[in-house]
Coordinates of C-alpha atoms in Angstrom, one line a residue:
Chain A
X1 CA 78.3 16.0 30.2
X2 CA 81.5 18.1 30.1
X3 CA 79.9 21.1 28.9
X4 CA 77.3 20.9 31.9
X5 CA 79.9 21.3 34.1
X6 CA 81.5 24.4 32.7
X7 CA 78.0 25.9 32.1
X8 CA 77.2 24.8 35.9
X9 CA 80.3 26.5 36.9
X10 CA 79.8 29.8 34.8
X11 CA 76.3 29.9 36.3
X12 CA 77.7 29.8 40.0
X13 CA 80.4 32.1 39.4
X14 CA 77.9 34.8 37.9
X15 CA 75.9 34.4 40.6
X16 CA 78.6 35.0 42.9
X17 CA 79.7 38.0 40.8
X18 CA 76.1 39.2 40.4
X19 CA 75.8 39.2 44.2
X20 CA 79.1 41.0 45.1
X21 CA 78.2 43.8 42.4
X22 CA 74.7 44.0 43.5
X23 CA 75.6 44.5 47.3
X24 CA 77.1 47.6 46.3
X25 CA 74.2 49.5 45.7
X26 CA 71.6 47.0 47.2
X27 CA 71.2 44.8 50.1
X28 CA 67.8 43.7 51.4
X29 CA 68.5 45.6 55.0
X30 CA 71.5 47.5 56.0
X31 CA 74.2 44.9 56.4
X32 CA 75.5 46.9 59.9
X33 CA 71.9 47.5 61.3
X34 CA 71.5 45.7 64.6
X35 CA 68.3 44.8 65.7
X36 CA 68.1 42.6 69.0
X37 CA 64.9 42.3 68.9
X38 CA 64.8 40.5 65.6
X39 CA 67.5 38.5 66.6
X40 CA 67.6 34.7 65.5
X41 CA 64.6 35.0 63.1
X42 CA 64.0 31.7 61.1
X43 CA 64.2 31.8 57.4
X44 CA 61.0 33.4 55.8
X45 CA 59.0 36.8 56.1
X46 CA 60.7 40.1 55.1
X47 CA 64.3 38.4 56.1
X48 CA 64.3 35.9 53.6
X49 CA 67.3 33.5 55.0
X50 CA 66.7 34.7 58.5
X51 CA 68.8 36.8 61.0
X52 CA 71.9 36.5 63.0
X53 CA 72.6 36.8 66.9
X54 CA 72.6 40.6 66.2
X55 CA 69.5 40.7 64.2
X56 CA 71.5 41.4 61.0
X57 CA 69.8 39.9 58.0
X58 CA 71.4 36.7 56.8
X59 CA 70.9 37.6 53.0
X60 CA 72.4 41.1 53.4
X61 CA 75.5 39.5 55.1
X62 CA 76.0 37.1 52.6
X63 CA 76.0 39.4 49.7
X64 CA 78.4 41.9 51.3
X65 CA 80.5 38.7 52.1
X66 CA 80.5 37.6 48.7
X67 CA 82.2 41.0 48.0
X68 CA 84.7 40.7 50.3
X69 CA 85.6 37.1 49.3
X70 CA 86.1 38.3 45.9
X71 CA 88.1 41.0 46.7
X72 CA 90.5 39.2 48.7
X73 CA 90.6 36.0 46.1
X74 CA 91.4 39.0 43.2
X75 CA 94.1 40.7 45.4
X76 CA 95.6 37.4 46.2
X77 CA 95.6 35.8 42.4
X78 CA 96.8 39.3 41.5
X79 CA 100.0 39.0 44.0
X80 CA 100.6 35.6 43.0
X81 CA 100.6 36.4 39.4
X82 CA 102.5 39.9 39.3
X83 CA 105.2 37.8 41.4
X84 CA 105.0 34.3 40.3
X85 CA 104.6 34.4 36.4
X86 CA 107.7 36.9 35.7
X87 CA 110.0 34.4 38.1
X88 CA 108.7 31.4 36.2
X89 CA 108.8 32.9 32.7
X90 CA 112.7 33.8 33.7
X91 CA 113.7 30.4 35.5
X92 CA 112.3 28.6 32.1
X93 CA 114.2 30.8 30.0
X94 CA 117.4 31.1 31.6
X95 CA 117.4 27.3 32.7
X96 CA 120.4 26.3 34.6
X97 CA 121.0 28.0 38.1
X98 CA 118.0 30.3 37.8
X99 CA 115.6 27.5 37.4
X100 CA 117.4 25.2 40.3
X101 CA 117.0 28.6 42.6
X102 CA 113.4 28.6 41.8
X103 CA 113.0 25.0 42.5
X104 CA 114.5 25.6 45.9
X105 CA 112.4 28.8 46.6
X106 CA 109.2 27.5 45.6
X107 CA 110.2 24.1 48.0
X108 CA 110.6 26.7 50.6
X109 CA 107.1 28.7 49.9
X110 CA 105.5 25.4 49.8
X111 CA 107.0 24.1 53.2
X112 CA 104.4 26.7 54.7
X113 CA 100.9 25.9 53.9
X114 CA 98.9 29.0 53.5
X115 CA 97.2 28.8 56.7
X116 CA 100.5 28.3 58.6
X117 CA 102.1 31.3 57.1
X118 CA 98.7 33.1 58.2
X119 CA 99.3 31.9 61.6
X120 CA 102.9 33.2 61.6
X121 CA 102.4 36.7 60.1
X122 CA 99.5 36.9 62.7
X123 CA 102.1 36.4 65.2
X124 CA 104.0 39.3 64.3
X125 CA 101.3 42.0 63.2
X126 CA 97.9 40.8 64.8
X127 CA 94.9 39.3 62.9
X128 CA 93.7 41.2 59.9
X129 CA 92.5 40.8 56.4
X130 CA 95.7 42.4 54.7
X131 CA 98.0 39.6 56.6
X132 CA 95.4 36.8 55.5
X133 CA 96.0 38.3 51.9
X134 CA 99.8 38.3 52.6
X135 CA 100.2 34.7 53.6
X136 CA 97.6 33.4 50.8
X137 CA 99.5 35.7 48.4
X138 CA 103.0 34.5 49.3
X139 CA 101.6 30.7 48.7
X140 CA 100.1 32.0 45.4
X141 CA 103.4 33.0 44.3
X142 CA 104.9 29.8 44.5
X143 CA 101.8 28.2 42.8
X144 CA 102.4 30.4 39.9
X145 CA 105.9 30.5 39.2
X146 CA 105.9 26.7 39.2
X147 CA 103.0 26.3 36.8
X148 CA 104.5 29.2 34.8
X149 CA 107.8 27.5 34.8
X150 CA 106.3 23.9 33.6
X151 CA 104.1 25.4 31.0
X152 CA 106.9 27.9 29.4
X153 CA 109.5 24.9 29.6
X154 CA 107.1 22.8 27.5
X155 CA 106.3 25.9 24.9
X156 CA 110.4 26.6 25.1
X157 CA 110.7 22.7 23.4
X158 CA 108.3 24.1 20.7
X159 CA 109.7 24.5 17.2
X160 CA 108.5 28.0 16.3
X161 CA 110.4 29.0 19.4
X162 CA 113.4 27.4 18.1
X163 CA 113.0 29.2 14.9
X164 CA 112.3 32.4 16.7
X165 CA 115.7 31.9 18.5
X166 CA 117.6 30.9 15.1
X167 CA 116.2 34.2 13.8
X168 CA 118.3 36.1 16.1
X169 CA 115.1 36.9 18.7
X170 CA 116.7 37.8 22.0
X171 CA 115.5 35.4 24.9
X172 CA 113.0 38.5 26.4
X173 CA 111.6 38.9 22.9
X174 CA 111.0 35.2 22.4
X175 CA 109.2 35.2 26.2
X176 CA 106.9 38.0 25.6
X177 CA 106.0 37.3 21.9
X178 CA 106.2 33.6 21.9
X179 CA 106.1 31.9 25.4
X180 CA 103.6 34.2 27.5
X181 CA 100.9 34.1 24.8
X182 CA 101.1 30.1 24.8
X183 CA 101.2 29.8 28.8
X184 CA 98.1 32.1 29.6
X185 CA 95.5 29.4 29.0
X186 CA 97.2 27.4 31.7
X187 CA 97.3 30.3 33.6
X188 CA 93.9 31.3 33.4
X189 CA 93.2 27.8 34.5
X190 CA 95.0 27.9 37.5
X191 CA 94.1 31.3 38.4
X192 CA 90.6 30.0 38.5
X193 CA 91.1 27.2 41.2
X194 CA 93.9 29.0 42.9
X195 CA 90.9 31.8 43.0
X196 CA 88.6 28.9 44.5
X197 CA 91.2 27.8 46.8
X198 CA 91.9 31.3 47.9
X199 CA 88.4 31.8 48.9
X200 CA 88.6 28.5 51.1
X201 CA 91.5 29.5 52.8
X202 CA 90.2 33.0 53.6
X203 CA 87.0 31.9 55.0
X204 CA 89.0 29.2 57.4
X205 CA 91.1 32.2 58.5
X206 CA 88.3 34.1 59.1
X207 CA 86.7 31.5 61.0
X208 CA 89.8 31.4 63.3
X209 CA 89.5 35.0 63.5
X210 CA 92.7 35.6 61.5
X211 CA 91.2 36.8 58.6
X212 CA 88.4 39.8 57.9
X213 CA 87.9 41.5 61.0
X214 CA 84.3 42.4 62.1
X215 CA 82.1 44.5 61.9
X216 CA 83.2 43.8 58.0
X217 CA 80.8 40.4 57.2
X218 CA 82.7 37.7 55.8
X219 CA 81.3 34.1 55.5
X220 CA 84.0 32.6 57.6
X221 CA 83.4 34.8 60.6
X222 CA 79.4 34.1 60.1
X223 CA 80.4 30.2 60.2
X224 CA 82.2 31.1 63.4
X225 CA 79.6 33.2 65.3
X226 CA 77.0 30.5 64.0
X227 CA 79.0 27.8 66.0
X228 CA 77.5 28.8 69.1
X229 CA 74.3 29.2 68.5
X230 CA 74.1 26.5 65.6
X231 CA 72.0 23.8 67.7
X232 CA 69.5 26.4 68.3
X233 CA 69.6 27.8 64.9
X234 CA 71.0 25.4 62.5
X235 CA 70.2 27.6 59.3
X236 CA 72.9 29.7 60.9
X237 CA 75.9 27.2 60.3
X238 CA 74.1 26.0 57.3
X239 CA 73.8 28.9 55.0
X240 CA 77.2 30.5 54.8
X241 CA 78.9 26.9 54.3
X242 CA 76.6 26.4 51.6
X243 CA 77.6 29.9 50.2
X244 CA 81.2 29.2 50.3
X245 CA 80.9 25.4 48.9
X246 CA 78.7 26.8 45.9
X247 CA 81.1 29.6 45.1
X248 CA 84.3 27.1 45.2
X249 CA 82.4 24.5 43.4
X250 CA 81.5 26.9 40.9
X251 CA 85.1 28.1 40.4
X252 CA 86.3 24.8 40.3
X253 CA 84.1 23.5 37.7
X254 CA 85.0 26.5 35.7
X255 CA 88.4 25.8 36.0
X256 CA 88.0 22.1 35.0
X257 CA 85.8 23.3 31.9
X258 CA 88.4 25.8 30.7
X259 CA 91.2 23.4 30.9
X260 CA 89.0 21.1 28.9
X261 CA 88.4 23.8 26.3
X262 CA 91.9 24.6 26.2
X263 CA 93.7 21.6 26.1
X264 CA 91.4 18.8 24.6
X265 CA 94.2 16.2 25.1
X266 CA 93.7 16.1 28.8
X267 CA 89.6 15.5 28.1
X268 CA 89.7 11.8 28.5
X269 CA 91.8 11.7 31.9
X270 CA 90.1 14.1 33.8
Chain B
X1 CA 120.6 6.3 43.0
X2 CA 123.3 7.5 45.7
X3 CA 123.6 10.7 43.9
X4 CA 120.0 11.1 43.5
X5 CA 119.6 10.5 47.2
X6 CA 122.3 12.8 48.1
X7 CA 121.0 15.8 45.8
X8 CA 117.8 15.0 47.6
X9 CA 119.0 15.3 51.0
X10 CA 121.0 18.3 50.4
X11 CA 118.3 20.0 48.9
X12 CA 115.8 18.9 51.9
X13 CA 118.5 20.3 54.5
X14 CA 119.1 23.5 52.7
X15 CA 115.0 24.2 52.6
X16 CA 115.1 23.4 56.1
X17 CA 117.6 25.9 57.0
X18 CA 116.3 28.4 54.7
X19 CA 112.3 28.0 56.5
X20 CA 114.6 28.3 59.9
X21 CA 115.9 31.7 58.9
X22 CA 112.5 33.0 57.6
X23 CA 111.1 32.0 60.9
X24 CA 113.5 33.6 63.3
X25 CA 113.3 36.6 61.0
X26 CA 109.7 36.9 61.1
X27 CA 109.7 36.3 65.2
X28 CA 113.0 37.3 66.3
X29 CA 114.2 40.4 64.1
X30 CA 111.1 41.9 62.1
X31 CA 109.3 42.6 65.8
X32 CA 112.2 44.7 66.5
X33 CA 112.1 43.8 70.5
X34 CA 109.9 40.4 70.6
X35 CA 109.9 40.6 74.5
X36 CA 107.9 43.9 73.9
X37 CA 105.6 42.3 71.5
X38 CA 104.5 39.5 73.7
X39 CA 104.1 41.6 76.9
X40 CA 102.7 44.6 75.3
X41 CA 103.3 48.3 75.8
X42 CA 101.9 48.6 79.3
X43 CA 104.4 46.0 80.8
X44 CA 106.5 46.8 83.8
X45 CA 110.2 47.5 82.5
X46 CA 111.5 44.7 85.2
X47 CA 109.4 42.3 83.8
X48 CA 110.4 43.3 79.9
X49 CA 114.1 42.9 81.4
X50 CA 113.2 39.4 82.8
X51 CA 111.8 38.3 79.7
X52 CA 114.5 39.4 77.5
X53 CA 117.1 37.8 79.7
X54 CA 115.1 34.4 79.2
X55 CA 114.9 34.9 75.6
X56 CA 118.6 35.9 75.2
X57 CA 118.0 39.1 73.6
X58 CA 121.1 40.9 75.0
X59 CA 123.0 38.8 72.4
X60 CA 123.2 39.6 68.8
X61 CA 120.6 37.9 66.4
X62 CA 123.0 35.9 64.4
X63 CA 124.3 34.6 67.6
X64 CA 120.9 34.1 68.9
X65 CA 120.0 32.3 65.5
X66 CA 123.0 29.9 65.7
X67 CA 122.1 28.7 69.3
X68 CA 118.4 28.3 68.5
X69 CA 119.4 26.1 65.7
X70 CA 121.9 24.4 67.9
X71 CA 119.1 23.5 70.7
X72 CA 116.5 22.8 67.8
X73 CA 119.2 20.3 66.3
X74 CA 119.8 18.7 69.7
X75 CA 116.1 18.6 70.7
X76 CA 116.2 21.2 73.1
X77 CA 113.4 23.5 72.7
X78 CA 112.8 26.7 74.5
X79 CA 110.4 27.4 77.6
X80 CA 106.8 28.3 77.3
X81 CA 106.4 32.0 78.1
X82 CA 102.6 31.4 79.4
X83 CA 102.9 27.6 80.3
X84 CA 106.4 28.2 82.1
X85 CA 107.2 24.8 80.7
X86 CA 109.3 23.3 78.1
X87 CA 107.9 23.4 74.5
X88 CA 109.2 20.0 73.9
X89 CA 106.8 18.6 77.1
X90 CA 103.9 20.7 75.5
X91 CA 104.5 19.4 71.9
X92 CA 104.9 15.9 73.3
X93 CA 101.5 16.0 74.8
X94 CA 99.7 17.7 71.8
X95 CA 101.2 15.1 69.4
X96 CA 99.3 12.2 71.2
X97 CA 95.8 14.1 69.7
X98 CA 97.6 15.2 66.6
X99 CA 99.3 12.4 65.2
X100 CA 96.1 10.1 65.7
X101 CA 94.2 12.3 64.2
X102 CA 96.1 13.3 60.9
X103 CA 96.7 9.2 60.7
X104 CA 93.1 8.4 61.2
X105 CA 92.0 11.0 58.6
X106 CA 94.2 9.7 56.1
X107 CA 93.7 5.9 56.7
X108 CA 90.1 6.7 56.2
X109 CA 90.5 9.1 53.0
X110 CA 92.5 6.0 51.5
X111 CA 90.1 3.5 52.6
X112 CA 87.4 5.4 51.0
X113 CA 89.2 6.9 47.9
X114 CA 91.2 4.0 46.5
X115 CA 88.5 1.9 45.6
X116 CA 86.1 4.8 44.6
X117 CA 88.8 6.0 42.4
X118 CA 89.6 2.2 41.0
X119 CA 85.8 2.0 40.2
X120 CA 85.7 5.1 38.7
X121 CA 88.3 4.3 36.1
X122 CA 87.2 0.7 35.7
X123 CA 83.6 2.2 34.7
X124 CA 85.0 5.0 33.0
X125 CA 82.4 7.3 31.3
X126 CA 79.7 5.3 33.3
X127 CA 77.4 6.1 36.1
X128 CA 79.8 4.9 38.8
X129 CA 82.3 7.2 37.3
X130 CA 80.2 10.0 37.4
X131 CA 79.0 9.4 40.8
X132 CA 82.6 9.4 42.1
X133 CA 83.6 12.5 40.1
X134 CA 80.5 14.4 41.7
X135 CA 81.5 13.0 45.1
X136 CA 85.0 14.5 44.3
X137 CA 84.2 17.8 43.0
X138 CA 82.0 18.3 46.3
X139 CA 84.6 17.2 48.5
X140 CA 87.0 19.8 47.4
X141 CA 84.4 22.2 47.4
X142 CA 83.5 22.1 50.9
X143 CA 85.4 23.9 53.9
X144 CA 86.7 21.2 56.2
X145 CA 85.4 23.0 59.3
X146 CA 82.0 23.1 58.0
X147 CA 81.8 19.5 57.1
X148 CA 82.8 19.4 60.9
X149 CA 79.9 21.9 62.1
X150 CA 77.5 19.6 60.1
X151 CA 78.5 16.6 61.3
X152 CA 78.1 18.0 65.1
X153 CA 75.0 19.3 64.1
X154 CA 73.6 15.7 63.0
X155 CA 75.6 13.2 65.3
X156 CA 76.1 15.2 68.0
X157 CA 73.1 17.6 68.1
X158 CA 70.4 15.5 66.7
X159 CA 71.6 11.6 67.3
X160 CA 73.7 12.5 70.3
X161 CA 76.0 9.2 69.3
X162 CA 79.3 11.4 69.4
X163 CA 81.0 14.2 71.7
X164 CA 80.9 17.8 69.6
X165 CA 84.2 18.7 71.1
X166 CA 86.9 18.5 73.8
X167 CA 89.3 15.4 74.3
X168 CA 89.3 13.2 77.4
X169 CA 92.9 12.1 77.1
X170 CA 93.7 8.5 76.4
X171 CA 93.2 7.1 79.9
X172 CA 90.0 6.5 78.4
X173 CA 90.9 5.0 74.9
X174 CA 87.1 4.5 73.9
X175 CA 86.2 7.8 74.6
X176 CA 89.3 9.5 73.2
X177 CA 88.8 7.8 69.7
X178 CA 85.3 8.5 70.0
X179 CA 86.5 12.3 70.2
X180 CA 88.7 12.0 67.1
X181 CA 85.7 10.5 64.7
X182 CA 84.2 13.6 63.8
X183 CA 87.1 15.7 63.1
X184 CA 89.1 12.7 61.6
X185 CA 85.8 12.5 59.1
X186 CA 86.0 16.3 58.5
X187 CA 89.4 16.2 57.6
X188 CA 89.2 12.8 55.6
X189 CA 86.0 13.9 53.2
X190 CA 88.4 16.6 52.0
X191 CA 91.5 14.4 51.5
X192 CA 89.2 11.7 49.9
X193 CA 88.0 13.8 47.3
X194 CA 91.3 14.9 46.2
X195 CA 92.6 11.3 46.6
X196 CA 89.8 9.4 44.7
X197 CA 90.4 11.9 41.5
X198 CA 94.2 11.1 41.7
X199 CA 93.9 7.3 41.8
X200 CA 90.9 7.4 39.1
X201 CA 93.4 9.5 36.9
X202 CA 96.4 7.5 37.3
X203 CA 94.3 4.2 36.8
X204 CA 93.1 5.8 33.5
X205 CA 96.4 7.0 32.4
X206 CA 97.9 3.0 33.1
X207 CA 94.8 1.6 31.2
X208 CA 96.3 3.1 28.1
X209 CA 99.6 1.9 28.2
X210 CA 100.7 -1.0 25.8
X211 CA 101.1 -3.2 28.2
X212 CA 97.9 -3.6 29.5
X213 CA 96.8 -3.9 26.2
X214 CA 99.3 -6.7 25.3
X215 CA 98.1 -8.3 28.8
X216 CA 94.6 -8.3 27.5
X217 CA 95.7 -9.4 24.2
X218 CA 97.2 -12.4 25.6
X219 CA 93.8 -13.5 27.4
X220 CA 94.6 -12.2 31.0
X221 CA 91.3 -11.4 32.8
X222 CA 90.0 -7.8 33.3
X223 CA 90.4 -8.6 36.9
X224 CA 94.1 -9.8 36.6
X225 CA 95.1 -7.3 34.4
X226 CA 93.8 -4.5 37.0
X227 CA 95.6 -6.1 39.9
X228 CA 98.6 -7.5 38.7
X229 CA 99.3 -4.8 36.3
X230 CA 97.5 -1.4 36.4
X231 CA 97.5 -1.2 40.1
X232 CA 101.5 -1.7 40.9
X233 CA 101.9 0.9 37.8
X234 CA 99.4 3.4 38.9
X235 CA 100.9 3.5 42.4
X236 CA 103.6 6.1 42.1
X237 CA 101.5 9.2 41.5
X238 CA 99.2 7.9 44.6
X239 CA 102.2 7.9 46.8
X240 CA 103.1 11.0 45.8
X241 CA 99.7 12.7 46.8
X242 CA 99.4 10.6 49.8
X243 CA 102.7 12.2 51.0
X244 CA 101.4 15.8 49.8
X245 CA 98.2 15.3 51.5
X246 CA 99.9 14.2 54.7
X247 CA 102.0 17.1 54.8
X248 CA 98.9 19.3 54.5
X249 CA 96.8 17.2 57.3
X250 CA 99.8 17.7 59.3
X251 CA 100.4 21.3 58.8
X252 CA 97.1 23.0 57.8
X253 CA 94.0 20.7 58.4
X254 CA 94.5 19.5 61.8
X255 CA 95.4 23.6 62.3
X256 CA 91.8 24.6 61.6
X257 CA 89.8 21.2 62.7
X258 CA 91.5 21.4 65.9
X259 CA 90.1 24.5 66.6
X260 CA 86.5 23.6 65.5
X261 CA 86.5 20.6 67.9
X262 CA 88.5 22.1 70.6
X263 CA 91.0 19.4 70.5
X264 CA 94.4 19.7 72.4
X265 CA 96.5 19.1 69.5
X266 CA 99.5 21.1 67.9
X267 CA 96.8 23.2 66.0
X268 CA 95.3 24.4 68.8
X269 CA 98.5 24.9 70.8
X270 CA 99.9 27.2 67.7
X271 CA 96.6 28.7 67.9
X272 CA 96.5 29.6 71.6
X273 CA 100.1 31.0 71.5
X274 CA 99.4 33.3 68.8
X275 CA 96.4 34.7 70.8
X276 CA 98.7 35.0 73.9
X277 CA 101.7 36.4 71.6
X278 CA 104.2 33.4 73.3
X279 CA 106.5 33.7 70.3
X280 CA 108.9 30.9 72.0
X281 CA 106.1 28.4 71.2
X282 CA 104.9 30.0 67.9
X283 CA 109.0 29.7 67.0
X284 CA 109.4 26.2 67.9
X285 CA 106.0 24.7 66.8
X286 CA 106.2 26.3 63.5
X287 CA 109.5 25.0 62.8
X288 CA 108.8 21.7 63.8
X289 CA 105.6 21.3 61.4
X290 CA 107.8 22.5 58.7
X291 CA 110.4 20.2 59.4
X292 CA 108.3 17.5 59.3
X293 CA 106.8 18.8 56.0
X294 CA 109.9 18.9 54.4
X295 CA 111.0 15.2 55.7
X296 CA 107.8 13.8 54.5
X297 CA 108.3 15.5 51.2
X298 CA 111.9 14.2 50.9
X299 CA 110.7 10.4 52.2
X300 CA 108.0 10.5 49.3
X301 CA 110.5 11.6 46.7
X302 CA 112.6 8.6 47.8
X303 CA 109.9 6.3 47.9
X304 CA 108.7 7.4 44.1
X305 CA 112.1 7.0 42.9
X306 CA 112.1 3.5 44.1
X307 CA 108.7 2.9 42.6
X308 CA 109.6 4.4 39.4
X309 CA 112.9 5.4 38.2
X310 CA 112.3 7.9 35.8
X311 CA 112.7 11.2 37.9
X312 CA 116.5 10.0 38.6
X313 CA 117.3 9.8 35.2
X314 CA 115.5 13.5 34.4
X315 CA 116.1 16.7 35.4
X316 CA 113.7 16.4 38.2
X317 CA 111.3 18.9 39.2

């Protein structure tokens, strides 16, 4: 049963990645092709999932939208890890005031949920995907710093780390050789789950018009556009939401499955 | 206990202060000339000068920061540039939508998730457990605004039972309540998913404790053990998540969902202020949202300490 979740997660995530990859060299229709005569086509025929209010092909929009979602997620996770992991490792290694400062700094970061920081940054810089990435990225720096710190602290208490210290290894060497490899599992799980959360946050921001800007396709923007026409053509509102939900579900299942694989002690309670 | 309380209070105040510096820097220092950002480069010089005067931009930034802080502390908010009214007044009107919405969502999610989480733990490994986990996994994967759209499609479009958006005001309580049902359900679906999972996990952890085994060995019935021992002890993590979820609902969930349903709450006020570049409203509303998040977190910490005395002795988190 447990493996079923992991396998489903792998399949959904693989499908998402495949959609995004294929979109680089093939989509059923050019994604920016506006054909007013073909607007609001129902699913079926040449346009498998129909067309939107500009006559654009929904499948093509979904494929390129997947690419954009993955790009935002990857950059956000990269930013979060690039800053959060070293900070978390340092706080665990130093303890004392460094640790206290990290706790206060993450408190500050978590006081601004990603959506709220995005609002704040948009007020300053205007809407745009870079600002959305910045907002979600800053939040993830806090997430990764705190997760890394917690996991690293547990490793620091282990005997092999004490042994390495007793043998005269410095804190930096111990962190790189012993602590980092032992927190990679936790970080992989967190990256998967944060990736899912980033896709959700980006979709929310693009839905509000604060994320990816048109004409670049995004799943959130597709839902925003659909809201006006959804009573006329419900599939416009159902399909992009389903894409978001399946992508997020896949990543969450993958994260849960990986956690069970990497830390079997947690298996019973989750 | 007093030392713990004092430490948490000081930490919260420090974070609040740091947050105010961030908000002030982002909105009043980084833009260079906030008046220019608000009015745009086409603005007439005398309009710009008037706004600069109103915002006190002729003063140095540290002085302006101190004045703003003093005003906020005494409940004096700025005057909205677009509405021409004090932000405090605007917020008071909007709270009448956002607070009931967040509370409705919270109550609904607890009412659904608590029994589901307990059921899943009690039937651990069985079909009930599996069903709750599937519900939970789906709930955290579906964007709240999409749930809202689907609910509108069904309950407003197809069935015509509930309004698809807008808010008639509390003068007509029935209609006002009806207007909040679909947004609250959209928010609660996601919350309940997280909440059911945490409850299940907390109850399962408690079920494995020795005193539960002892109580069972004493011959106490399964139901009695669950009610008398397990639920009381599983409460601490549940309360923590409850607080965190309220913060999320308050400062993120409602921001999006109010814009799906065109509800005149804090989220809509903030969103409109951003699109109209009304930085005074943005500054004060963001600060209020963050302030409440921090106060709720403090309250949760204190409540947690009251229920479960362990974090006081430890190094804390």
